[in-house]
Amino acid sequence: MKSVIKAKGVVKTFQGGKKALDEVSLEVGKGEVTVIMGPSGSGKSTLIRTFNGLESIDEGIIEVLGVELDSYHDERKVMRIRRRVGMVFQQFNLFPHLSIIDNITIAPIKVQKRNKEEVASKAFQLLAQMGIAEHAMKFPSQLSGGEQQRVAIARALAMEPELILFDEPTSALDPERVKEVLDAMKQLANNGMTMVVVTHEIGFAREVADKVVFMDEGKIVEISAPEDFFSHAQNERSRRFLNQMM
Amino acid sequence: MKFIKKNLNLFSLKRWIRNKPVDFIVTMFLMLLILWVATLIVSWFILEANWNVVSDNLDLYAIGSYPADQKWRPMIWMLSLSTLTIITLTWRRKGILQKSLPWIWILMLPSGLVLMAGGPGLIPVASHKWGGLALTLILALSSAFIAMPLGILLALGRRSKLAIIKYSCGIYIDSMRSVPLIAILFFGQLLIPLFLPVEFDINRVVRAILAFAVFAAAYVAEDVRGGLQAIPKTQVEAAEALGLNPKQIAILIMLPQALRTAIPALTNQAIGLLQNTSLMAILGLVELLGISRSLLANPNFMGRYLEVYVWIAAVYWLICTSMALLARRLEQELDPNILTIKSNEISN
């Protein structure tokens, strides 16, 4: 299987000396869904943010889609990666001054220099796929959290990425809105999208993930298939975490 | 009469006096005071004030000593400015006019300059003949027009990652803000000509505009910086994750949001700038205040200070209030919630 992400010995130290990532190595294959779990402060968000260069690293090498990032943090390489990698955030981060359709089309038009009409029709198609086509002309503040997050997914998809990073996509949602976003993500996974998902949604991990990565204190503690991880986790810390979650 | 009886119920008045005598006395005293002052003002307006110092010189207040045979030029400009203001404030119907309003506003300054100074088909009129309200407006609009982009660049510069840009913008802003405006105006009017060779003469109006602009830019920069700081860091991250480059992030994501947040503060600056143009009266430009001062020096109108100052206060009030209303209109126009309603109307 072709690998999309290959991280080797990644170290990231925050100002003040706290090690956010401590010798992390991880490989993500094409078409794979990888779920990263762990207690807060375990470095899972930091890790996922190094994959598209939102965080620089201090040691090690990350190869994303054949582009290598190291501690030098070459801006041009970062840009090359970002053009092919989508990201969905916890707080949606839609642009409040742009309509939904503009939110989705701005990057394909400005970054990929694609044709406006073609991008717009693609955007409408994506919104329909997300079940929110009727909101295309509205502004983000008019949509519910779940709808905004689906717009954010559509925005990431509009760039036709080869990999999408999800950073706790359902943590800021009302419980009754979580399902609609998870359903959209499942649909993506079924279509063969490569995804790295930081989440606490055990049901999602069980159903969709190809592997579960458990992190604690900046280290990867365990990498298992979901059925193994949730029934008999190998590691003591994983078990303790799962006990608290379930 | 029924209404008055109901409200001036004698019984309750008695009860008021008995229960709260101090309250009653203070109220009565203040009412008498207000009445007395109001009577004084009204009787001054009607009996004592002699308004011919205003009515005889309306042209002077409007355009100063602009050549009489060309006076239609500034007059037409100011007339279209006020018409445009009224249309902008009252016209709510969506249509071609509504969409072209911003462009018409932007065209107002160049068209004003051409009308005043002369251009194709118009006899040139030297700027030392400009005056009155027309000059006040030209000074304020032109310097605002320069100060805005300059201020935005300074605000972005102050957030730059490059230390040299960051610190030079910071030093510029801080030093401009620590110098009084009048000092900068003096510098522009009196000192710059001393440094330049004699044949190299920049005219006084241009020097004044530049002085106002470099001063106001520092304040604009701080207002815009305030707007930039109000944008959550996550907005930048989202834009970066989409692959937008720093320039695109600044222009497409940061500035539109920052400027909207900064509108109230920028309105303050604009109103302040318009009022500050009156400082040029001390430095010999005959803008609205300057022309008033020279009128007061005319033996025919000796000692009519009150009439003249009440009159120009009213003019300044009218202009500043219109500016405030226009700014509020702009704010409404850019409010995302209202934008949504509009786009709903379109899609339905």
XYZ file of C-alpha atoms in Angstrom:
594
model
C 0.000 0.000 0.000
C 1.229 3.465 -0.877
C 1.761 5.612 2.177
C 0.434 9.158 2.332
C 2.065 10.224 5.590
C 5.352 8.901 6.903
C 6.454 10.527 10.157
C 9.735 9.485 11.708
C 11.089 10.494 15.124
C 9.115 13.717 15.319
C 9.915 15.934 18.307
C 8.188 19.206 19.111
C 8.992 21.208 22.212
C 6.831 24.172 23.162
C 8.268 27.331 24.637
C 8.746 26.628 28.312
C 10.228 23.209 27.636
C 7.100 21.050 27.548
C 7.499 18.224 25.056
C 4.323 18.163 22.956
C 5.628 15.422 20.676
C 8.264 12.984 21.829
C 9.808 10.736 19.170
C 6.572 10.131 17.301
C 6.591 7.832 14.287
C 3.478 7.049 12.293
C 2.546 5.843 8.847
C -0.773 6.426 7.121
C -1.614 4.480 3.990
C -3.636 5.635 1.025
C -7.380 5.284 1.578
C -6.865 4.566 5.267
C -8.860 6.109 8.099
C -6.669 6.678 11.125
C -8.250 7.759 14.399
C -6.039 9.388 17.009
C -7.256 9.239 20.598
C -5.835 10.264 23.918
C -6.392 12.468 26.945
C -6.260 16.233 26.513
C -2.722 17.543 26.355
C -1.453 14.273 24.936
C -0.231 15.974 21.756
C -2.777 14.532 19.311
C -3.854 17.938 17.956
C -0.245 19.074 17.736
C 0.624 15.941 15.776
C -2.167 16.361 13.236
C -1.231 20.039 12.797
C 2.350 19.137 11.923
C 1.035 17.151 8.939
C 0.091 20.335 7.044
C 2.721 22.578 8.563
C 0.505 24.555 10.942
C 3.036 23.516 13.569
C 6.745 23.344 12.851
C 8.790 20.471 14.253
C 12.108 20.499 16.075
C 13.433 17.088 15.119
C 12.562 14.253 12.797
C 11.083 14.073 9.322
C 7.507 14.069 8.075
C 6.838 13.015 4.533
C 3.386 14.015 3.305
C 2.366 13.032 -0.227
C 6.015 12.752 -1.150
C 7.004 16.168 0.204
C 9.438 16.097 3.084
C 9.166 18.487 6.039
C 11.865 18.802 8.650
C 12.886 21.228 11.368
C 13.780 23.822 8.729
C 10.063 24.285 7.883
C 10.506 25.323 4.249
C 7.512 27.582 3.450
C 7.395 26.519 -0.191
C 7.204 22.849 0.714
C 4.517 23.636 3.300
C 2.504 25.436 0.621
C 2.838 22.469 -1.722
C 1.444 20.184 0.957
C -1.402 22.503 1.943
C -2.609 22.652 -1.624
C -3.268 18.912 -1.518
C -4.314 18.411 2.109
C -7.650 19.550 3.546
C -8.292 20.348 7.182
C -11.421 20.580 9.323
C -11.208 22.322 12.681
C -12.979 21.983 15.997
C -14.390 25.514 15.772
C -15.326 25.242 12.047
C -13.368 28.466 11.324
C -15.544 29.558 8.434
C -14.903 33.103 7.220
C -17.765 35.176 8.700
C -17.611 37.927 6.070
C -18.069 35.544 3.146
C -21.197 33.708 2.055
C -21.203 29.912 2.275
C -20.547 29.557 -1.442
C -17.670 32.065 -1.286
C -16.220 30.268 1.727
C -16.027 27.122 -0.367
C -14.833 28.611 -3.651
C -12.240 31.113 -2.400
C -9.349 28.665 -2.139
C -9.903 26.749 -5.407
C -10.150 30.083 -7.247
C -7.289 31.911 -5.537
C -4.912 29.046 -4.784
C -5.538 26.590 -7.594
C -6.542 29.316 -10.094
C -9.451 27.235 -11.285
C -12.313 28.510 -13.371
C -14.957 30.342 -11.318
C -18.050 28.737 -12.850
C -16.601 25.257 -12.686
C -15.646 25.732 -9.009
C -19.067 27.165 -8.134
C -20.953 24.270 -9.695
C -18.615 21.862 -7.922
C -19.328 23.705 -4.665
C -23.093 23.400 -5.107
C -22.639 19.712 -5.779
C -20.597 19.307 -2.567
C -23.179 21.220 -0.551
C -25.881 18.964 -1.932
C -23.787 15.964 -0.996
C -23.560 17.376 2.540
C -27.324 17.951 2.526
C -27.157 21.734 2.878
C -27.549 23.014 -0.665
C -30.302 25.437 0.388
C -27.844 27.424 2.537
C -25.434 28.305 -0.267
C -26.229 32.022 -0.268
C -26.383 32.436 3.509
C -23.636 33.599 5.821
C -21.973 31.374 8.444
C -23.601 33.138 11.426
C -27.000 32.012 10.116
C -26.179 28.303 10.248
C -26.187 25.861 13.149
C -22.920 24.356 14.346
C -23.533 21.076 12.555
C -24.329 22.856 9.311
C -21.236 25.052 9.641
C -19.049 22.020 10.186
C -20.497 20.357 7.076
C -19.712 23.539 5.149
C -16.169 23.310 6.503
C -15.925 19.743 5.196
C -17.246 20.871 1.816
C -14.677 23.688 1.856
C -11.892 21.178 2.419
C -13.256 18.870 -0.296
C -13.491 21.672 -2.852
C -9.696 21.653 -3.071
C -9.929 18.016 -4.185
C -7.469 16.951 -1.494
C -5.732 13.605 -1.314
C -5.860 13.641 2.476
C -8.133 15.338 5.015
C -7.171 16.093 8.592
C -9.975 16.358 11.155
C -9.066 18.075 14.428
C -11.832 17.156 16.904
C -14.551 17.957 14.363
C -17.493 17.190 16.672
C -16.191 18.461 20.035
C -17.780 21.907 19.712
C -21.172 20.619 18.574
C -24.412 20.130 20.471
C -24.936 16.395 21.066
C -27.904 16.220 18.680
C -25.774 17.753 15.900
C -22.862 15.309 16.189
C -24.493 12.589 14.120
C -24.987 14.673 10.975
C -21.284 15.525 10.872
C -20.165 11.986 11.622
C -22.463 10.694 8.873
C -20.834 13.056 6.395
C -17.410 11.824 7.486
C -18.455 8.171 7.173
C -19.644 8.869 3.657
C -16.202 10.284 2.825
C -14.462 7.260 4.310
C -16.662 4.925 2.289
C -15.667 6.814 -0.853
C -12.053 5.916 -0.122
C -10.767 9.263 1.210
C -7.598 9.112 3.259
C -8.432 10.620 6.658
C -6.649 11.327 9.913
C -9.180 12.059 12.635
C -8.570 13.298 16.158
C -11.771 12.478 18.005
C -13.337 11.095 21.159
C -16.164 9.445 19.226
C -15.676 5.779 20.029
C -18.603 4.687 17.872
C -17.087 6.404 14.845
C -13.663 4.880 15.501
C -15.130 1.419 15.868
C -17.180 1.622 12.727
C -14.932 3.507 10.319
C -11.304 3.442 11.477
C -8.732 1.164 9.962
C -6.475 1.765 12.914
C -6.605 3.565 16.230
C -3.575 5.449 17.498
C -3.496 6.089 21.231
C -1.310 8.945 22.476
C -0.318 10.052 25.942
C 2.176 12.702 27.068
C 3.446 13.329 23.570
C 4.153 9.680 22.808
C 2.325 7.132 20.727
C 1.452 4.465 23.250
C -0.384 2.012 21.071
C -1.440 1.448 17.468
C -4.127 -1.210 17.039
C -7.023 -2.240 14.888
C -10.207 -0.774 16.417
C -11.727 -4.155 17.307
C -8.582 -5.014 19.301
C -8.214 -1.601 20.826
C -11.700 -1.351 22.237
C -12.035 -4.940 23.434
C -8.564 -5.676 24.785
C -6.162 -2.723 24.613
C -2.605 -3.862 25.167
C -1.440 -0.927 27.157
C -2.299 -0.114 30.766
C -2.768 3.610 30.009
C -5.049 2.902 27.039
C -7.225 0.711 29.243
C -7.450 3.377 31.934
C -8.428 5.980 29.310
C -11.063 3.713 27.781
C -12.517 2.970 31.218
C -13.015 6.675 31.777
C -14.566 7.140 28.357
C -17.063 4.301 28.485
C -56.737 70.679 28.198
C -57.904 67.338 29.464
C -54.347 66.050 29.140
C -52.905 68.917 31.159
C -55.524 68.532 33.880
C -54.774 64.877 34.146
C -51.084 65.423 34.500
C -51.100 68.539 36.627
C -53.441 67.053 39.144
C -53.462 69.581 42.001
C -53.956 66.918 44.586
C -50.808 65.057 43.553
C -48.907 68.337 43.322
C -49.800 69.067 46.931
C -48.777 65.612 47.936
C -45.472 66.078 46.095
C -44.721 69.335 47.966
C -45.577 67.774 51.282
C -43.659 64.527 50.752
C -40.575 65.739 48.943
C -40.137 69.470 49.469
C -36.441 69.573 48.500
C -37.173 67.629 45.338
C -39.890 70.113 44.473
C -37.764 73.214 45.109
C -34.823 71.928 43.056
C -37.106 70.974 40.175
C -38.790 74.369 40.147
C -35.462 76.181 40.344
C -34.000 74.218 37.448
C -37.110 74.714 35.352
C -36.962 78.458 35.879
C -33.274 78.459 34.998
C -33.897 76.571 31.770
C -36.778 78.860 30.912
C -34.637 81.935 31.531
C -31.763 80.684 29.368
C -34.154 79.643 26.617
C -35.803 83.064 26.640
C -32.424 84.746 26.427
C -31.397 82.605 23.476
C -34.652 82.990 21.591
C -34.786 86.745 22.143
C -31.169 87.026 20.983
C -31.970 85.070 17.847
C -35.010 87.183 17.020
C -34.341 90.647 18.405
C -30.616 91.216 18.736
C -28.866 88.998 16.204
C -28.271 90.568 12.839
C -28.028 87.743 10.387
C -27.012 89.768 7.376
C -23.409 88.874 8.191
C -24.471 85.371 7.184
C -27.083 85.980 4.517
C -25.039 88.598 2.615
C -22.012 86.339 2.426
C -23.352 82.864 1.696
C -21.162 82.618 -1.407
C -18.071 83.438 0.596
C -18.815 80.757 3.176
C -19.367 78.259 0.400
C -16.442 78.930 -1.924
C -14.328 81.797 -0.546
C -12.740 83.986 -3.193
C -13.196 81.492 -5.999
C -13.675 83.454 -9.271
C -17.338 84.477 -9.477
C -17.768 83.506 -13.136
C -16.586 79.983 -12.334
C -18.473 79.597 -9.118
C -20.848 76.999 -10.591
C -18.028 74.460 -10.476
C -17.574 74.090 -6.694
C -21.281 74.714 -6.238
C -22.229 71.794 -8.483
C -19.729 69.598 -6.693
C -21.075 70.384 -3.250
C -24.624 70.073 -4.454
C -23.938 66.602 -5.840
C -22.157 65.647 -2.601
C -25.212 66.555 -0.561
C -27.588 64.910 -3.025
C -25.499 61.763 -2.884
C -25.563 61.875 0.914
C -29.338 62.142 0.956
C -29.752 59.352 -1.594
C -27.397 57.090 0.319
C -29.219 57.709 3.583
C -32.750 57.340 2.297
C -32.711 55.078 -0.751
C -33.258 51.495 0.382
C -34.470 49.865 -2.789
C -32.032 47.365 -4.251
C -31.093 47.970 -7.807
C -28.523 49.350 -10.152
C -28.299 52.627 -8.202
C -27.686 50.868 -4.904
C -24.904 48.809 -6.481
C -23.199 51.751 -8.120
C -23.309 53.974 -5.009
C -19.863 52.950 -3.703
C -18.318 53.763 -7.088
C -20.059 57.117 -7.287
C -18.731 57.914 -3.811
C -15.200 56.999 -4.833
C -15.504 59.199 -7.933
C -16.591 62.201 -5.854
C -13.068 63.180 -4.834
C -11.360 63.134 -8.253
C -14.335 64.843 -9.861
C -14.245 67.492 -7.118
C -10.545 68.090 -7.657
C -11.000 68.416 -11.401
C -13.937 70.788 -10.991
C -12.065 72.952 -8.501
C -8.661 73.012 -10.161
C -9.776 72.900 -13.771
C -9.034 70.301 -16.368
C -10.208 69.385 -19.830
C -12.440 72.232 -20.991
C -12.304 74.029 -17.654
C -10.248 77.158 -16.971
C -7.570 76.415 -14.361
C -8.181 78.057 -10.996
C -5.120 78.338 -8.737
C -5.485 76.733 -5.353
C -4.826 79.973 -3.467
C -8.203 81.123 -4.730
C -9.971 78.148 -3.217
C -11.831 78.756 -0.003
C -14.799 78.319 2.251
C -16.662 75.084 2.726
C -15.415 73.748 -0.613
C -11.822 73.997 0.579
C -12.713 72.427 3.931
C -14.238 69.448 2.129
C -11.345 69.118 -0.313
C -8.827 69.179 2.545
C -10.702 66.590 4.596
C -11.591 64.224 1.743
C -8.191 64.295 0.055
C -6.228 63.709 3.231
C -8.599 60.917 4.275
C -8.146 59.392 0.840
C -4.377 59.291 1.330
C -4.448 58.447 5.038
C -6.642 55.340 4.653
C -4.360 53.184 2.466
C -1.273 54.544 4.216
C -2.763 53.692 7.606
C -3.740 50.194 6.469
C -0.210 49.550 5.190
C 1.251 50.827 8.478
C -1.098 48.579 10.475
C -0.127 45.531 8.416
C 3.517 46.570 8.607
C 3.380 46.763 12.358
C 2.349 43.104 12.442
C 4.997 42.049 9.936
C 7.394 39.242 10.748
C 10.298 41.257 9.337
C 11.780 43.185 12.231
C 12.868 46.173 10.141
C 9.383 46.760 8.710
C 7.725 46.088 12.043
C 9.877 48.536 13.977
C 9.968 51.286 11.392
C 6.170 51.243 11.179
C 5.976 51.235 14.957
C 8.370 54.150 15.271
C 6.483 56.126 12.625
C 3.113 55.574 14.291
C 4.351 56.329 17.786
C 6.247 59.444 16.822
C 3.346 60.833 14.765
C 1.047 60.284 17.695
C 3.349 62.077 20.088
C 3.477 65.282 18.032
C 0.580 67.739 18.112
C -1.170 68.183 14.769
C -0.564 71.921 14.725
C 3.204 71.296 14.860
C 3.027 69.081 11.789
C 0.903 71.668 9.982
C 3.409 74.407 10.850
C 6.197 72.197 9.636
C 4.411 71.611 6.346
C 3.463 75.246 5.770
C 6.479 77.154 7.039
C 9.521 74.920 7.253
C 9.342 72.708 4.178
C 9.562 75.709 1.782
C 12.774 76.743 3.592
C 14.425 73.435 2.796
C 13.377 73.315 -0.827
C 14.940 75.374 -3.615
C 12.951 78.512 -4.524
C 11.829 77.309 -7.946
C 10.557 74.084 -6.391
C 7.232 75.207 -5.029
C 4.572 72.782 -3.848
C 1.365 74.679 -3.364
C 0.008 75.313 0.101
C -3.161 73.272 -0.223
C -1.206 70.199 -1.284
C 1.224 70.702 1.607
C -1.692 70.955 4.027
C -3.321 67.812 2.618
C -0.067 65.868 2.936
C 0.455 67.085 6.492
C -3.053 66.027 7.506
C -2.626 62.701 5.715
C 0.648 61.671 7.349
C -0.771 62.650 10.728
C -4.124 60.899 10.326
C -2.477 57.775 8.876
C -0.887 57.002 12.237
C -4.276 57.062 13.940
C -5.938 55.103 11.148
C -3.169 52.520 11.526
C -3.950 52.046 15.201
C -7.685 51.728 14.543
C -7.075 49.145 11.845
C -4.616 47.309 14.089
C -7.349 47.143 16.708
C -9.622 45.585 14.104
C -6.915 43.110 13.086
C -6.358 42.080 16.678
C -10.045 41.342 17.099
C -9.813 38.573 14.486
C -9.287 35.170 16.101
C -6.017 33.418 15.260
C -8.030 30.461 14.011
C -9.157 32.502 11.003
C -5.556 32.762 9.851
C -4.986 29.068 10.498
C -8.033 28.113 8.438
C -6.832 30.315 5.593
C -3.304 28.891 5.832
C -4.635 25.344 5.818
C -6.426 26.141 2.555
C -3.100 27.131 1.045
C -3.693 30.870 0.772
C -0.444 32.838 0.871
C 0.208 35.631 3.422
C -0.731 38.374 0.963
C -4.017 36.702 0.063
C -4.781 36.104 3.738
C -4.245 39.794 4.515
C -6.367 41.066 1.621
C -9.122 38.452 1.429
C -9.529 37.337 5.029
C -8.023 39.790 7.515
C -8.697 43.263 6.112
C -12.392 42.872 5.258
C -13.072 41.722 8.803
C -10.728 44.216 10.456
C -12.065 47.206 8.553
C -15.637 46.360 9.435
C -14.728 46.187 13.106
C -12.821 49.447 12.806
C -15.626 51.476 11.201
C -16.788 53.200 14.425
C -13.234 54.198 15.325
C -12.484 55.286 11.757
C -15.628 57.408 11.754
C -14.260 59.189 14.797
C -11.046 59.857 12.906
C -12.918 61.163 9.873
C -15.006 63.563 11.928
C -11.938 64.677 13.859
C -10.069 65.234 10.612
C -12.839 67.395 9.188
C -12.892 69.549 12.307
C -9.116 69.727 12.426
C -8.993 71.275 8.963
C -10.121 74.443 10.765
C -6.592 74.669 12.197
C -5.522 75.795 8.746
C -7.313 79.079 9.463
C -4.413 79.972 11.762
C -1.964 79.144 9.002
C -3.644 81.344 6.452
C -5.865 79.089 4.398
C -9.349 80.585 4.051
C -11.383 77.428 4.602
C -14.705 77.657 6.432
C -13.274 79.014 9.675
C -10.676 81.106 7.871
C -13.265 82.862 5.742
C -15.345 83.525 8.855
C -12.375 85.121 10.562
C -11.667 87.355 7.617
C -15.319 88.353 7.479
C -15.140 89.365 11.125
C -12.168 91.561 10.265
C -14.322 93.428 7.758
C -15.407 96.795 9.307
C -18.990 96.269 8.023
C -19.400 93.191 10.191
C -17.312 94.264 13.198
C -18.168 92.438 16.431
C -20.636 89.964 14.989
C -18.776 87.071 16.567
C -21.815 85.309 17.957
C -23.760 85.246 14.695
C -20.807 84.024 12.661
C -19.710 81.347 15.107
C -23.257 80.096 15.715
C -23.650 79.843 11.944
C -20.457 77.929 11.216
C -21.066 75.719 14.257
C -24.368 74.793 12.632
C -22.624 74.049 9.337
C -19.973 71.881 11.014
C -22.709 70.142 12.983
C -24.652 69.348 9.840
C -21.621 67.899 8.066
C -20.387 65.862 11.023
C -23.856 64.470 11.690
C -24.192 63.452 8.047
C -20.822 61.714 8.285
C -21.898 59.827 11.381
C -25.137 58.766 9.708
C -23.313 57.678 6.561
C -20.926 55.600 8.635
C -23.831 53.930 10.425
C -25.375 53.175 7.048
C -22.117 51.604 5.887
C -21.969 49.526 9.048
C -25.486 48.216 8.442
C -24.591 47.488 4.857
C -21.635 45.326 5.929
C -23.401 43.563 8.797
C -23.367 39.840 7.919
C -26.874 39.315 9.312
C -28.295 41.954 7.015
C -26.217 40.637 4.135
C -27.835 37.269 4.687
C -31.325 38.678 4.446
C -30.365 40.355 1.215
C -28.961 37.225 -0.349
C -32.100 35.359 0.738
C -34.140 37.869 -1.162
C -32.024 37.207 -4.206
C -32.226 33.442 -4.002
C -35.982 33.366 -3.388
